[in-house]
Short mmCIF file of C-alpha atoms and ligand atoms in Angstrom, two decimals:
data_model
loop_
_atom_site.label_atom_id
_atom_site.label_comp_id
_atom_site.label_asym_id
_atom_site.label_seq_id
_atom_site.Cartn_x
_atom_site.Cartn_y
_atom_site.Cartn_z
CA UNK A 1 25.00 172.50 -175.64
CA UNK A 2 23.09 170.32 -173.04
CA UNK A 3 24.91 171.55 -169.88
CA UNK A 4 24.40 169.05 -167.01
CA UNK A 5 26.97 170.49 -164.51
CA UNK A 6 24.73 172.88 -162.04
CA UNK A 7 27.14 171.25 -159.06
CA UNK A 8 30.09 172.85 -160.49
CA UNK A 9 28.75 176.40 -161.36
CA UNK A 10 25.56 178.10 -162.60
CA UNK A 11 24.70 180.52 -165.10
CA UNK A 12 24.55 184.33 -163.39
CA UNK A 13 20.83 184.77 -162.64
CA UNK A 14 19.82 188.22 -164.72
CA UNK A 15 19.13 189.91 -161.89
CA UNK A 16 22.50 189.57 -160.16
CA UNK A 17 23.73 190.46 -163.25
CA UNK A 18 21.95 193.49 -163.69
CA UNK A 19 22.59 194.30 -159.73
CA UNK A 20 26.45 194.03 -160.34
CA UNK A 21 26.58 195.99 -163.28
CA UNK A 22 25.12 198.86 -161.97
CA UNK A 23 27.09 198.86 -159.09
CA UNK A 24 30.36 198.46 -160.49
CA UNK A 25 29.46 201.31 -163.01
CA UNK A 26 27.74 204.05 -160.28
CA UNK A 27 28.69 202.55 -156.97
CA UNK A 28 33.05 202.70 -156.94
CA UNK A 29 34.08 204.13 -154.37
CA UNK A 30 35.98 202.10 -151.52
CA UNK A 31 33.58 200.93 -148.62
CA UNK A 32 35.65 201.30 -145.42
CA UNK A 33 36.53 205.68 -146.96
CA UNK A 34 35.20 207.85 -145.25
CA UNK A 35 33.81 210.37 -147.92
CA UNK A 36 30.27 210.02 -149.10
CA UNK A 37 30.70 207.81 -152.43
CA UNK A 38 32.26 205.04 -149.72
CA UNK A 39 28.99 205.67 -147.58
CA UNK A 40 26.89 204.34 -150.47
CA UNK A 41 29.11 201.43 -151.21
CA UNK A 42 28.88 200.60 -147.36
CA UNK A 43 25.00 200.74 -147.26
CA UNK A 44 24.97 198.57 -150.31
CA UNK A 45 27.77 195.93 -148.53
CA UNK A 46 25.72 196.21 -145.36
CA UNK A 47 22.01 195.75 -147.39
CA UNK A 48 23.55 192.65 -149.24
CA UNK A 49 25.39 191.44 -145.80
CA UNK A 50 21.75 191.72 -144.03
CA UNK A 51 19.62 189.73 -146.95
CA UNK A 52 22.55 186.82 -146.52
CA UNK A 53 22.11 186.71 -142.97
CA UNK A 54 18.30 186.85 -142.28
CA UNK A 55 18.58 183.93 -145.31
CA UNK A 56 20.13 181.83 -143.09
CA UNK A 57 18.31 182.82 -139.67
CA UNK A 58 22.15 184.75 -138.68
CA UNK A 59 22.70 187.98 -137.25
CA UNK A 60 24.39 190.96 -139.57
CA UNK A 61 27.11 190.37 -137.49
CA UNK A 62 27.96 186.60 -137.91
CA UNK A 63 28.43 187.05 -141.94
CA UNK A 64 31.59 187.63 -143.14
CA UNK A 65 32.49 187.97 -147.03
CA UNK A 66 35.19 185.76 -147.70
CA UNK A 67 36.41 185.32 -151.88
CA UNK A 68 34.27 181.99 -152.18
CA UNK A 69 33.86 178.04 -150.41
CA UNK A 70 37.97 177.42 -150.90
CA UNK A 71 38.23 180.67 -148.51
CA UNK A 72 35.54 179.70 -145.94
CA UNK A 73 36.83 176.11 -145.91
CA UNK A 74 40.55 176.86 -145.04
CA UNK A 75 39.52 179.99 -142.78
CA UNK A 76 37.47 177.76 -140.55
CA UNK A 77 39.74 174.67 -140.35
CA UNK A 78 42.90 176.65 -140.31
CA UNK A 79 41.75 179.40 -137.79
CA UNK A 80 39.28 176.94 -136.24
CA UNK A 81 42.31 174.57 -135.19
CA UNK A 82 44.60 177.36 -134.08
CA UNK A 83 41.68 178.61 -131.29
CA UNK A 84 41.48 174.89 -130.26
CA UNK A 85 45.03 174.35 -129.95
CA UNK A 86 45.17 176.86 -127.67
CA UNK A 87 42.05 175.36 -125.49
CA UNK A 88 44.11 172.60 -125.43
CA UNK A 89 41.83 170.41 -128.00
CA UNK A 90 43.92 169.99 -130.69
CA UNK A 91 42.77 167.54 -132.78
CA UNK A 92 40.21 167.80 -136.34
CA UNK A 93 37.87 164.98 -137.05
CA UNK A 94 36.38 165.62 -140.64
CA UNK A 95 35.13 162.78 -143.07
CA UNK A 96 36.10 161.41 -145.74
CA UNK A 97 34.04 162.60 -148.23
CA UNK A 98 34.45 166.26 -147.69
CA UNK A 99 35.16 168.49 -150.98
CA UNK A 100 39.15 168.63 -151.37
CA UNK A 101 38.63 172.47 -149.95
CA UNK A 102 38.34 170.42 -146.79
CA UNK A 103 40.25 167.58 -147.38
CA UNK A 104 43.23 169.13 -148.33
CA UNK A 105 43.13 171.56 -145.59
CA UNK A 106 43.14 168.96 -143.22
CA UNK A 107 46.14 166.96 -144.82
CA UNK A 108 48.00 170.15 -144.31
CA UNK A 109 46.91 170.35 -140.78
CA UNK A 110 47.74 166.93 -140.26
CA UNK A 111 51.71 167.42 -141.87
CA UNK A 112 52.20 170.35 -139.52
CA UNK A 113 51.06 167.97 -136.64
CA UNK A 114 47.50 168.22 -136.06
CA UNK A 115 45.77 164.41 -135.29
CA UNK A 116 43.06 164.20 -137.94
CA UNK A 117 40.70 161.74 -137.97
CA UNK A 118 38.53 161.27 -141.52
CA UNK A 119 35.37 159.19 -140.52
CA UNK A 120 34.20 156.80 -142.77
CA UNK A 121 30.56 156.40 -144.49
CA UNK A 122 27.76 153.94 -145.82
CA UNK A 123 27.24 153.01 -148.71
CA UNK A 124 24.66 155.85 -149.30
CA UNK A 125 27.57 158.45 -148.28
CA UNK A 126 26.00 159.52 -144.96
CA UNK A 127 28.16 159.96 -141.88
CA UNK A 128 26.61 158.67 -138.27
CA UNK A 129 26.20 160.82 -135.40
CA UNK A 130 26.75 157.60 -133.67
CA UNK A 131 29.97 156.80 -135.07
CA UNK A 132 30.72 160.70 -134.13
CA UNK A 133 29.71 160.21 -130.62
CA UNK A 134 31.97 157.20 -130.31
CA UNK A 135 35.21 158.90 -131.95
CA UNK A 136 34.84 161.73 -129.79
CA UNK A 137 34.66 159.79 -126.82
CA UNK A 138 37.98 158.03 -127.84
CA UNK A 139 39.40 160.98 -128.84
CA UNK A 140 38.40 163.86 -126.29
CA UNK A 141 41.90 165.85 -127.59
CA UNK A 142 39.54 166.58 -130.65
CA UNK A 143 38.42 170.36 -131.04
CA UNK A 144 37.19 170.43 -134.32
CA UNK A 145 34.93 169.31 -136.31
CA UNK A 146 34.27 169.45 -140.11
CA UNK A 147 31.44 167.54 -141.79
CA UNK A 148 29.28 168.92 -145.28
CA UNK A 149 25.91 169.78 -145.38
CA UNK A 150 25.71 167.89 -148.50
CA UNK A 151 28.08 166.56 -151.07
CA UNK A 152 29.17 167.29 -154.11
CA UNK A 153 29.75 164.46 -155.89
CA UNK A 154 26.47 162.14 -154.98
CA UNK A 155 24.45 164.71 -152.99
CA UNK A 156 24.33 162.60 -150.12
CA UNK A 157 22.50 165.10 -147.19
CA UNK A 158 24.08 164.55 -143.88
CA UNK A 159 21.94 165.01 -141.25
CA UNK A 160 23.32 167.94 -140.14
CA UNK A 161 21.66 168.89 -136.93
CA UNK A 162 22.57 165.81 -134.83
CA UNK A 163 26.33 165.52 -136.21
CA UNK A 164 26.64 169.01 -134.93
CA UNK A 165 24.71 168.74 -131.44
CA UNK A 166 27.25 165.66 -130.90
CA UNK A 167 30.17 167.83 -131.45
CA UNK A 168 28.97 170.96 -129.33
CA UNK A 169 28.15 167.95 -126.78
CA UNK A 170 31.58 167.13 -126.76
CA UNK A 171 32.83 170.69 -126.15
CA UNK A 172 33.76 171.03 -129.68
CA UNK A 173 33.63 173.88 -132.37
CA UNK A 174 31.21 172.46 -135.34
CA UNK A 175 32.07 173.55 -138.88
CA UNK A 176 30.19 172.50 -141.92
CA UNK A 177 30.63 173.38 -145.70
CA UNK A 178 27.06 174.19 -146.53
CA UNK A 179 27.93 175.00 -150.74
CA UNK A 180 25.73 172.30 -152.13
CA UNK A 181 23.59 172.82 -149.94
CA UNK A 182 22.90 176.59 -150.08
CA UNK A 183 19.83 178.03 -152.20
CA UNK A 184 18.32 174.02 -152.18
CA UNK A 185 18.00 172.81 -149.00
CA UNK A 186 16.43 175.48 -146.05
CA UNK A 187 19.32 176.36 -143.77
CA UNK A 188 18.47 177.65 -140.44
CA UNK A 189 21.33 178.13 -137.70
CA UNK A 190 18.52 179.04 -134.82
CA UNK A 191 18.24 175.16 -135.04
CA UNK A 192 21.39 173.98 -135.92
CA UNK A 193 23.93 174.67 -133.85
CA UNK A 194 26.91 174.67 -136.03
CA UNK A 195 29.63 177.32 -134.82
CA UNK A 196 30.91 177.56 -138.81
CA UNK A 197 29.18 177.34 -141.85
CA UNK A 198 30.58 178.58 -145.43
CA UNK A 199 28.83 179.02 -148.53
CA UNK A 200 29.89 180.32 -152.11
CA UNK A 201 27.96 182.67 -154.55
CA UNK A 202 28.52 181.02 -157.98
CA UNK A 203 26.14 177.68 -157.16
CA UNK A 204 23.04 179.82 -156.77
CA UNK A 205 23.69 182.33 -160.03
CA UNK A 206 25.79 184.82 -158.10
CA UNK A 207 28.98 185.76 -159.14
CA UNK A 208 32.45 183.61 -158.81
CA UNK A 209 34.93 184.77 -156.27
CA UNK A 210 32.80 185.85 -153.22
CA UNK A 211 30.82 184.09 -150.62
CA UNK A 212 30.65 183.96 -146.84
CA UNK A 213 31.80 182.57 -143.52
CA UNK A 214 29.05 182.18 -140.99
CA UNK A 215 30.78 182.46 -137.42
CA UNK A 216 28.08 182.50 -134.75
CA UNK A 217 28.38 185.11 -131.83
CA UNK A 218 31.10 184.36 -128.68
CA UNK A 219 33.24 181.80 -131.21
CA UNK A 220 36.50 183.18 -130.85
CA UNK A 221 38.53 182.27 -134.24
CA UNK A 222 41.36 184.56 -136.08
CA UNK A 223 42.00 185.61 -139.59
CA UNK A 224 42.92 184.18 -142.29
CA UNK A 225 44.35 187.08 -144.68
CA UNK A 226 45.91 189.40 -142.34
CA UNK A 227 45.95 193.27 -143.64
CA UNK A 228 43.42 196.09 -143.12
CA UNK A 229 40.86 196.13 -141.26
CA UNK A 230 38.22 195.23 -143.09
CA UNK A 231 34.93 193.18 -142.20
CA UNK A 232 35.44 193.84 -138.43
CA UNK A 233 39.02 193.66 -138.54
CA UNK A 234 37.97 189.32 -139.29
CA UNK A 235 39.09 188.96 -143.33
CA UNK A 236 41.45 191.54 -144.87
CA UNK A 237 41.07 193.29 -148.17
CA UNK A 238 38.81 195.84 -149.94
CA UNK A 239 35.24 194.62 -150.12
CA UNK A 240 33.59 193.67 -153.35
CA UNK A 241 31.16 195.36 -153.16
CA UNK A 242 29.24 194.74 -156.70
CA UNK A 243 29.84 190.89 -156.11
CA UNK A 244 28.04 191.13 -152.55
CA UNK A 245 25.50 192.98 -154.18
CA UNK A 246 24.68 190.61 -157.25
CA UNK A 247 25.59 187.43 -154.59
CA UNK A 248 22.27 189.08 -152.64
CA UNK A 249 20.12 189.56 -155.71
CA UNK A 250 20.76 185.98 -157.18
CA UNK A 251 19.96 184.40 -153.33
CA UNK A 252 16.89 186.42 -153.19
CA UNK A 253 15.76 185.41 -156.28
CA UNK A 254 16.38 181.77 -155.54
CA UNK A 255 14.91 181.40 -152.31
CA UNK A 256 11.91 182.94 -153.96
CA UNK A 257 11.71 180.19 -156.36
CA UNK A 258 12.92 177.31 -154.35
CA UNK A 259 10.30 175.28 -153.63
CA UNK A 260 8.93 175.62 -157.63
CA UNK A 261 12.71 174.75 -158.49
CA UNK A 262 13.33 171.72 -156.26
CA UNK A 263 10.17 170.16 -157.58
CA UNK A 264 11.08 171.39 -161.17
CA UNK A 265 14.46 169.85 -160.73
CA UNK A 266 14.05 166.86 -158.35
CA UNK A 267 10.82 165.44 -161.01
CA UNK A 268 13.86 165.38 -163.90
CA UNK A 269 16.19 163.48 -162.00
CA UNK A 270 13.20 160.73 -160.83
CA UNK A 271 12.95 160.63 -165.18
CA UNK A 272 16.66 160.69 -165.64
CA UNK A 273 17.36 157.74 -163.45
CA UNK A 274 14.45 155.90 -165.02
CA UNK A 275 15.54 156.22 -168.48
CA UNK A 276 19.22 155.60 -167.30
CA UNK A 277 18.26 152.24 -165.53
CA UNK A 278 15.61 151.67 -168.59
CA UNK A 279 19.05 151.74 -170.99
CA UNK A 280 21.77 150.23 -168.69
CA UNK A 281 20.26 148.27 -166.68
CA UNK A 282 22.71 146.13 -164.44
CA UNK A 283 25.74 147.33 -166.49
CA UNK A 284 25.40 150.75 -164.50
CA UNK A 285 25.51 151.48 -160.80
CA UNK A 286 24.06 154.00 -159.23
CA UNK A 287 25.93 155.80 -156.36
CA UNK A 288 24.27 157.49 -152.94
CA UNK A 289 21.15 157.56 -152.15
CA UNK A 290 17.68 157.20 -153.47
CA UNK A 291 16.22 160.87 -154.34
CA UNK A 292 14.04 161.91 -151.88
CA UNK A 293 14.56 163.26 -148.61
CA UNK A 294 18.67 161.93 -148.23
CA UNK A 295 19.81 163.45 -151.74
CA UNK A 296 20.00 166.71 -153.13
CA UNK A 297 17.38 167.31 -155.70
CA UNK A 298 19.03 167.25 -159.26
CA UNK A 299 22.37 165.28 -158.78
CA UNK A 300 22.98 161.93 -160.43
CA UNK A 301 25.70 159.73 -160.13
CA UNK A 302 26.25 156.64 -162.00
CA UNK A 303 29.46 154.32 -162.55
CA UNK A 304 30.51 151.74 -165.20
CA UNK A 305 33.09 149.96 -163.85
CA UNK A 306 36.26 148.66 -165.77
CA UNK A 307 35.22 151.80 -167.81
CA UNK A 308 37.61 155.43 -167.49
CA UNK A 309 35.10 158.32 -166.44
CA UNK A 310 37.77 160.50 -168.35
CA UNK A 311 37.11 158.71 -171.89
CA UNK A 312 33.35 158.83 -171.14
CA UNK A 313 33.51 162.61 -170.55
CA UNK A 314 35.43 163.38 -173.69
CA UNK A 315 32.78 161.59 -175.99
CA UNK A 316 29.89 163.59 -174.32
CA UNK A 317 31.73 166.72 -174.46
CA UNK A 318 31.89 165.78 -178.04
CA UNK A 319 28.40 165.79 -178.87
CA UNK A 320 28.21 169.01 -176.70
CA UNK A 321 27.07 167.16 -173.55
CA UNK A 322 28.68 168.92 -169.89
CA UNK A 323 28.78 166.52 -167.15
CA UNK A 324 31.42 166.06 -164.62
CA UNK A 325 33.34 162.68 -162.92
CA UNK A 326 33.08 163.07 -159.69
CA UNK A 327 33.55 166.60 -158.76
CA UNK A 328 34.63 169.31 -161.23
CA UNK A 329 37.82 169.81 -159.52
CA UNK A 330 39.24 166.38 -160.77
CA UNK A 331 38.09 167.04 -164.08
CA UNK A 332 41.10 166.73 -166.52
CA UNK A 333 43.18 164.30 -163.89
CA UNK A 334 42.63 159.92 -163.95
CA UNK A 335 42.23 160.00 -159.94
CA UNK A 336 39.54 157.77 -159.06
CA UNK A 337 36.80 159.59 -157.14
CA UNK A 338 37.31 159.72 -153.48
CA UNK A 339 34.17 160.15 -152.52
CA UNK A 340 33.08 156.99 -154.78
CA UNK A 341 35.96 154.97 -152.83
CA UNK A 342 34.93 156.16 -149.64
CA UNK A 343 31.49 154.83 -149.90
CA UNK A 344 32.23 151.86 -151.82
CA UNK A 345 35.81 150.55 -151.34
CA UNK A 346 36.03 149.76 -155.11
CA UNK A 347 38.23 151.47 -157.58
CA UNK A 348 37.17 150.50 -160.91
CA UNK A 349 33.54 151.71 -159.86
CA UNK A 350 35.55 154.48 -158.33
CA UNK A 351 37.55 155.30 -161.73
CA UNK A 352 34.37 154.98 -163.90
CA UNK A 353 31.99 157.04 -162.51
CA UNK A 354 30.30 159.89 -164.01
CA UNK A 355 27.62 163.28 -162.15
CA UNK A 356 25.00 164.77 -163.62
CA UNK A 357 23.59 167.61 -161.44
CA UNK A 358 20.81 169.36 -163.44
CA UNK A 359 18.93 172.39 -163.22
CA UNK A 360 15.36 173.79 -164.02
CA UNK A 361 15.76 174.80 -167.65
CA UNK A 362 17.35 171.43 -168.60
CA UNK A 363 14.45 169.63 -170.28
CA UNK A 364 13.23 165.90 -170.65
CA UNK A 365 14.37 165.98 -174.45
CA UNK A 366 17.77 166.78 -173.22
CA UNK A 367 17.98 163.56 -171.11
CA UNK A 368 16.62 161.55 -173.95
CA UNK A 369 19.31 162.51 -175.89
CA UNK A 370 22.10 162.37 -173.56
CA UNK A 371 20.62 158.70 -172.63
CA UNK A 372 21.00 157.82 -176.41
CA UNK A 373 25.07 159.71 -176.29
CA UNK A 374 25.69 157.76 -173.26
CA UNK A 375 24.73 154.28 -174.71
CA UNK A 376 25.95 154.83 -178.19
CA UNK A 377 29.84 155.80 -176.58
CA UNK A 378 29.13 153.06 -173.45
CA UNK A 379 28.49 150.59 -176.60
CA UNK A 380 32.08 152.13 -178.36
CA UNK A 381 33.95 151.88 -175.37
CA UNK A 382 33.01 148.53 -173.82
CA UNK A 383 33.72 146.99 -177.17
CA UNK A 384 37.54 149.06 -177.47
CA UNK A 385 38.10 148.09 -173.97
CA UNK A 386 37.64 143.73 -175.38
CA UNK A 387 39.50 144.28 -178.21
N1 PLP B 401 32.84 172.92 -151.08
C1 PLP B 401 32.01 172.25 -151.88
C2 PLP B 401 31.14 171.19 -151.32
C3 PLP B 401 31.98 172.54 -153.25
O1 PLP B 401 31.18 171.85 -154.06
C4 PLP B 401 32.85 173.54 -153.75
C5 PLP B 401 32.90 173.83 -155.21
O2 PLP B 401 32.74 172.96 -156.04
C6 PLP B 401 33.69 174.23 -152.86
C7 PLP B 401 33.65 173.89 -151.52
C8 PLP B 401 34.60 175.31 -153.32
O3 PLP B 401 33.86 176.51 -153.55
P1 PLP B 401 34.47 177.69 -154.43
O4 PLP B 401 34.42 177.25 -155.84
O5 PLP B 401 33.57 178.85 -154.16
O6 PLP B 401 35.84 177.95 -153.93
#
């Protein structure tokens, strides 16, 4: 197998893995008891809880375990927009290349009567803070806003730190969905000011189904699960404890080896997109922007147009090849990528696009041979497609 997927999960680093395990074997008991099993379970919640924070220059108290991105994306919008209706902003602006955890959050907003406004992009995928400044002066009802770190689908950076200074400018709570982001690209909320900020364990080699909301000191939002009183009485439901431990050990052990792994990573996709354009030429596109200093190390995004991603996909999975169209979440369904429309306007480039996001044990062998797959079914499918 030649898995070329890191966007959509990684592997469980061995550490994290070996972190869980012993916890869920020795480590049981319920955190919020009050015996002294649920003591050590607490200390080992409130070790893990202070290695997240410090990680992203946040207070112990701002971190709050939530069951993964999904979670932290709906809890801010959703509880973000309530607190703002109330301060009488009640409007979202967002954009519209947000992961669907947004998206679709907002589209639910929006049907139970909440203006949202989805700002367009460039080409390259990147939102303006100018273009933010401007809506926000047109729209001064607005109390929200949402805009990624990075993306998922062409690992377009925003540039994060102005978008948000424009919103707190205009008296607005800033959220952003930092999951691509996180454990690549050095997050630190003592200079940005974003209010919200949610992240997810399973991208760095933690475990699925746990990550966290950041919500910075004096920001006044409500729950989303209602219940016990659990994580400050914020997020009901007994902690998991194991996965906060192993979500720890696997963001320790990345942030050790970040720098080594960006370089690692970021020197196969310069390779990658050499061979690719070396083999397709002018038949391919290539979506976002350059790598460097505007695009998450690793990610590749390429489109044939006139060509279904779908079809493509099946004849790499064939050879054993994982890649993804768009974002993994459309895997399986013929919707063009949004994100792709968004920045382009086309749909058959839209439709045919296909991600690569690699990681630092794929090799340059690997790419040679998924270059050679690619052709050999581009070849097979360009000629069915004449016929
Ligand atoms: N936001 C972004 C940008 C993502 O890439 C993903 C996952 O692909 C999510 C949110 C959802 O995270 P989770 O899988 O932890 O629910």
């Amino acid at each position: 197998m030649i898995y070329l997927d890191h966007a959509a999960t990684v592997p469980m680093t061995k550490e994290s893995l070996r972190v869980m395990e012993q916890a869920m074997e020795n480590i049981y008991g319920n955190a919020s008891a009050s015996y002294a099993p649920a003591a050590r379970a607490r200390t080992l919640l409130d070790q893990s809880r202070e290695i997240l924070a410090e990680g992203i220059g946040a207070d112990f108290s701002e971190v709050y375990f939530t069951s993964g991105g999904t979670e932290g994306d709906n809890w801010a919008l959703l509880a973000g927009m309530d607190a703002m209706k109330d301060a009488g902003k009640p409007g979202l602006v967002t954009s519209s290349i947000e992961h669907h955890a947004v998206l679709h959050t907002a589209d639910y907003l929006e049907a139970h009567g909440t203006p949202v406004i989805k700002l367009p992009v460039n080409r390259e995928g990147l939102v303006s803070p100018d273009a933010l400044d401007r809506t926000l002066s047109q729209h001064p009802e607005t109390g929200l806003v949402s805009i990624m770190w990075a993306n998922n689908e062409v690992g377009t950076i925003e540039p994060i730190k102005e978008l948000a200074a424009v919103a707190k400018a205009h008296g607005c709570l800033f959220h952003t969905d930092a999951v691509q982001a996180y454990g690549k690209l050095k997050i630190d909320l003592r200079e940005v000011p974003a209010d919200l900020l949610c992240v997810s364990a399973h991208k760095i080699g933690g475990p699925k189904g746990i990550g966290f909301l950041f919500i910075r000191k004096g920001v006044s939002i409500g729950s989303l699960l209602h219940g016990g009183e659990q994580e400050r009485g914020r997020r009901a439901g007994t902690e998991n404890v194991p996965a906060a431990a192993g979500f720890a050990a696997a963001f320790e052990e990345v942030s050790r080896n970040e720098d080594i792994r960006n370089k690692t990573v970021g020197s196969l996709q310069l390779y990658f997109r050499d061979q690719l354009e070396k083999t397709f030429g002018s038949s391919m596109c290539w979506n976002g922007p350059e790598p460097g200093k505007h695009r998450l190390p690793g990610n590749l995004s390429i489109s044939f147009p006139g060509l279904q991603a779908r079809s493509i996909l099946m004849n790499l999975d064939l050879a054993g090849i994982c890649a993804s169209a768009g974002s993994a979440c459309t895997t399986g369904l013929q919707t063009p990528s949004h994100v792709i429309l968004a920045m382009t306007g086309d749909p058959d480039r839209a439709q045919g696009t296909i991600r690569f996001t690699l990681g630092p044990e794929n090799t340059r062998g690997e790419i040679d041979t998924v270059c050679c797959v690619l052709k050999q079914t581009i070849t097979r499918l360009d000629s069915l497609s004449k016929s």
